[in-house]
Amino acid sequence: MNLLKEHLNNKQFILGTMLSEITTPNVIRMLKGGGFSYIILDCEHGYFDYSQAAALIGIANGIQLPIIVRIPEIRREVITKYMDMGADGLLVPMTNTKEDIEKVIQFAKYAPIGQRGISTQRAHTEYNPPALSDYMKLANSRTIILAQIETNEGVRNVRNILSVEGVDAALIGPNDMACDCGTPGDFYTPLMQDNISAVIDGAKELNKPSGMIASNISFLKECRQKGMTVFSCNSETGIILSGAKRIVNEFN
């Protein structure tokens, strides 16, 4: 069991970051060296091709740093390729309904939970699979599915979404959620705060963790105080920019 899965199961605090543009595989080593406990590979907004994604996932697997792919769409071909590359799991943007996440489970989990296509001479088995029945059970137990809640509809349906077998947690995408609330960039309106509380409460009722994806550390700490445990802070591009600005400001 990897670190992220262990923390999700035990509802312990964990902090990761987003990889959004840099394709050099060793950036994964750098982010682990910086202390992050997992990586989200952004294939929704990021322009990684399959070969680049496979190389990044391979490095993460090799240094045992959990890596989650934020998928660009809910489609069998997309999900199959990322899972067979060795991704530890998937982050599903714009999860609005139970049916949305059920499709992901169908493609990402093996029978009897889902209908994931079987091809075991691949990176996800280290090209050395055990007996198929044993491996299918093991893979299902390891595969992480995170629902990204980004709309008012998703908030209304969060309990139904988290009730689906195989869904591990709900993470809020606050930028799109604030936009759906009619207040882009403002996370402190009454509706936004109510939505955050609703996701936390819904997750607690289902005995599952909740979390937040954002770059404002103070905001993330507030979410932690409210009961969230899973966080993704900033991205490699944000880290480079903030570090560069700090150096320039200190020098001047």
XYZ file of C-alpha atoms in Angstrom:
252
model
C 0.000 0.000 0.000
C 1.440 3.380 -0.972
C 1.641 6.406 1.308
C -1.311 8.228 -0.246
C -3.630 5.213 -0.020
C -2.581 4.651 3.588
C -3.295 8.276 4.507
C -6.652 8.196 2.717
C -7.680 5.024 4.525
C -6.662 6.458 7.888
C -7.895 10.001 7.086
C -4.485 11.434 7.943
C -3.156 14.775 6.722
C -1.179 14.607 3.458
C 0.256 17.320 1.205
C 1.041 17.015 -2.483
C 1.510 19.330 -5.430
C 0.539 19.582 -9.090
C 2.814 18.938 -12.051
C 1.426 21.101 -14.826
C 3.982 21.708 -17.605
C 7.543 20.511 -17.023
C 8.224 17.223 -18.793
C 11.760 16.492 -17.563
C 11.220 13.228 -15.640
C 13.616 14.148 -12.826
C 11.314 16.990 -11.785
C 9.529 14.206 -9.898
C 12.694 13.594 -7.859
C 12.979 17.325 -7.170
C 9.442 17.559 -5.853
C 9.964 14.548 -3.617
C 13.207 16.097 -2.399
C 11.209 19.194 -1.531
C 9.066 17.111 0.810
C 5.818 16.551 -1.079
C 4.108 13.243 -0.353
C 2.357 12.757 -3.687
C 2.015 14.317 -7.148
C -0.985 15.142 -9.316
C -0.025 14.952 -12.987
C -2.332 17.458 -14.661
C -3.424 15.966 -17.971
C -6.602 18.070 -17.980
C -4.993 21.501 -18.470
C -1.420 20.306 -18.944
C -0.263 19.352 -22.430
C 1.627 16.155 -21.599
C 1.511 13.539 -24.331
C 1.295 9.847 -23.472
C 5.055 9.245 -23.764
C 5.841 12.155 -21.441
C 3.219 11.020 -18.944
C 4.605 7.470 -18.997
C 8.148 8.707 -18.302
C 7.006 10.874 -15.382
C 4.881 8.071 -13.942
C 7.794 5.644 -14.333
C 10.103 7.854 -12.270
C 7.431 8.301 -9.594
C 6.937 4.544 -9.405
C 10.682 3.983 -9.195
C 11.131 6.309 -6.209
C 7.822 5.198 -4.632
C 6.191 8.612 -4.819
C 2.433 8.218 -5.376
C 1.278 9.841 -8.611
C -2.319 10.617 -9.535
C -3.351 11.603 -13.059
C -5.975 14.314 -13.453
C -7.695 12.995 -16.543
C -8.853 15.187 -19.429
C -12.126 13.318 -19.910
C -14.025 10.243 -18.786
C -13.209 7.859 -21.598
C -12.125 4.221 -21.621
C -9.052 4.688 -23.837
C -7.700 7.555 -21.738
C -8.208 5.830 -18.395
C -6.834 2.489 -19.604
C -3.611 4.034 -20.890
C -2.859 6.018 -17.718
C -3.606 3.070 -15.453
C -1.486 0.697 -17.549
C 1.397 3.212 -17.393
C 1.420 2.634 -13.647
C -0.515 5.607 -12.312
C -1.562 5.086 -8.710
C -4.966 6.520 -9.456
C -7.072 9.199 -11.077
C -8.422 12.621 -10.189
C -11.707 13.222 -11.998
C -12.394 16.909 -12.735
C -15.940 18.239 -12.858
C -17.424 15.244 -11.056
C -21.056 16.308 -10.894
C -23.052 13.113 -10.520
C -22.885 9.562 -9.266
C -23.052 8.419 -12.883
C -19.893 10.393 -13.727
C -17.782 8.594 -11.158
C -19.384 5.204 -11.838
C -18.043 5.399 -15.410
C -14.545 6.036 -14.068
C -14.779 3.075 -11.697
C -15.957 0.914 -14.572
C -12.864 1.728 -16.640
C -10.270 1.936 -13.829
C -11.139 -1.070 -11.672
C -11.015 -4.730 -12.611
C -13.944 -7.124 -12.206
C -15.957 -7.621 -10.112
C -15.915 -3.912 -9.181
C -15.421 -2.601 -12.717
C -14.595 -3.717 -16.230
C -11.002 -2.557 -16.698
C -9.372 -4.107 -19.716
C -6.746 -6.712 -18.881
C -3.208 -6.369 -20.242
C -0.628 -7.345 -17.646
C 2.687 -7.322 -19.555
C 2.835 -3.597 -18.840
C 4.497 -1.103 -16.527
C 1.712 -1.338 -13.944
C 2.823 -4.892 -13.097
C 6.562 -4.173 -13.492
C 6.249 -6.561 -16.463
C 6.152 -9.430 -13.991
C 2.522 -10.046 -13.046
C 1.481 -12.574 -10.417
C -1.477 -14.891 -10.948
C -4.191 -12.858 -12.658
C -6.897 -13.388 -10.034
C -4.485 -12.286 -7.302
C -3.287 -9.289 -9.266
C -6.793 -8.028 -10.075
C -7.682 -7.967 -6.384
C -4.394 -6.282 -5.502
C -4.735 -3.651 -8.232
C -8.297 -2.829 -7.216
C -7.237 -2.342 -3.615
C -4.362 -0.060 -4.641
C -6.141 2.065 -7.253
C -7.083 5.512 -5.943
C -10.081 7.387 -7.321
C -10.548 11.022 -6.300
C -13.671 12.965 -7.244
C -12.960 16.636 -7.918
C -16.003 18.653 -6.874
C -16.109 21.948 -8.780
C -19.758 22.925 -9.182
C -22.879 23.503 -7.134
C -24.322 20.378 -8.731
C -21.352 18.355 -7.558
C -21.791 19.677 -4.026
C -25.478 18.707 -4.035
C -24.543 15.192 -5.160
C -21.399 14.711 -3.078
C -22.908 12.032 -0.832
C -24.095 10.006 -3.816
C -20.709 10.418 -5.493
C -18.795 9.244 -2.420
C -21.183 6.333 -1.890
C -19.885 4.625 -5.044
C -17.637 1.654 -4.272
C -14.035 2.454 -5.084
C -14.200 6.230 -4.622
C -11.607 7.240 -2.032
C -12.155 10.962 -1.422
C -13.637 14.236 -2.633
C -11.331 17.157 -3.440
C -12.648 20.637 -4.125
C -11.424 22.652 -7.098
C -12.159 26.128 -5.698
C -11.504 28.227 -8.802
C -14.172 26.581 -10.922
C -16.495 26.289 -7.945
C -16.229 30.012 -7.193
C -16.907 30.700 -10.869
C -19.995 28.486 -10.755
C -21.103 30.455 -7.692
C -20.855 33.643 -9.749
C -17.891 35.044 -7.818
C -14.661 34.080 -9.651
C -11.593 34.210 -7.445
C -13.493 34.725 -4.184
C -13.467 31.691 -1.884
C -15.030 33.511 1.066
C -18.567 34.214 -0.132
C -21.330 32.617 1.949
C -22.162 30.183 -0.874
C -18.546 29.090 -1.295
C -18.085 28.601 2.422
C -21.356 26.658 2.592
C -20.202 24.462 -0.287
C -16.883 23.726 1.401
C -18.692 22.799 4.621
C -21.151 20.630 2.686
C -18.353 18.621 1.086
C -16.600 18.166 4.435
C -19.835 17.101 6.132
C -20.853 14.784 3.302
C -17.468 13.077 3.319
C -17.593 12.615 7.086
C -21.035 11.008 6.828
C -19.635 8.502 4.326
C -16.487 8.036 6.464
C -14.284 9.278 3.650
C -11.732 12.091 3.539
C -12.112 15.419 1.804
C -9.529 17.871 0.534
C -8.658 21.023 -1.372
C -6.553 21.935 -4.405
C -5.261 25.517 -4.108
C -2.106 27.603 -3.969
C -2.945 29.840 -0.993
C -1.357 28.221 2.055
C -3.402 30.225 4.561
C -6.599 29.113 2.849
C -5.463 25.480 2.887
C -4.684 25.719 6.598
C -8.213 27.024 7.219
C -9.597 24.035 5.331
C -7.458 21.731 7.453
C -8.865 23.291 10.612
C -12.373 22.584 9.288
C -11.596 18.905 8.916
C -10.069 18.387 5.480
C -7.041 16.102 5.297
C -5.983 15.831 1.632
C -4.266 18.805 0.020
C -2.522 19.759 -3.193
C -0.666 23.065 -2.978
C 0.497 25.033 -5.995
C 2.405 23.489 -8.928
C 5.956 23.256 -10.203
C 5.407 26.400 -12.292
C 4.043 28.298 -9.286
C 6.935 27.109 -7.146
C 9.483 28.295 -9.730
C 7.784 31.674 -10.143
C 7.426 32.315 -6.412
C 11.026 31.252 -5.803
C 12.287 33.492 -8.598
C 10.333 36.480 -7.330
C 11.594 35.919 -3.790
C 15.208 35.862 -4.949
C 14.794 39.015 -7.054
C 13.032 40.850 -4.225
C 15.669 39.830 -1.683
C 18.493 40.862 -4.005
C 16.932 44.230 -4.710
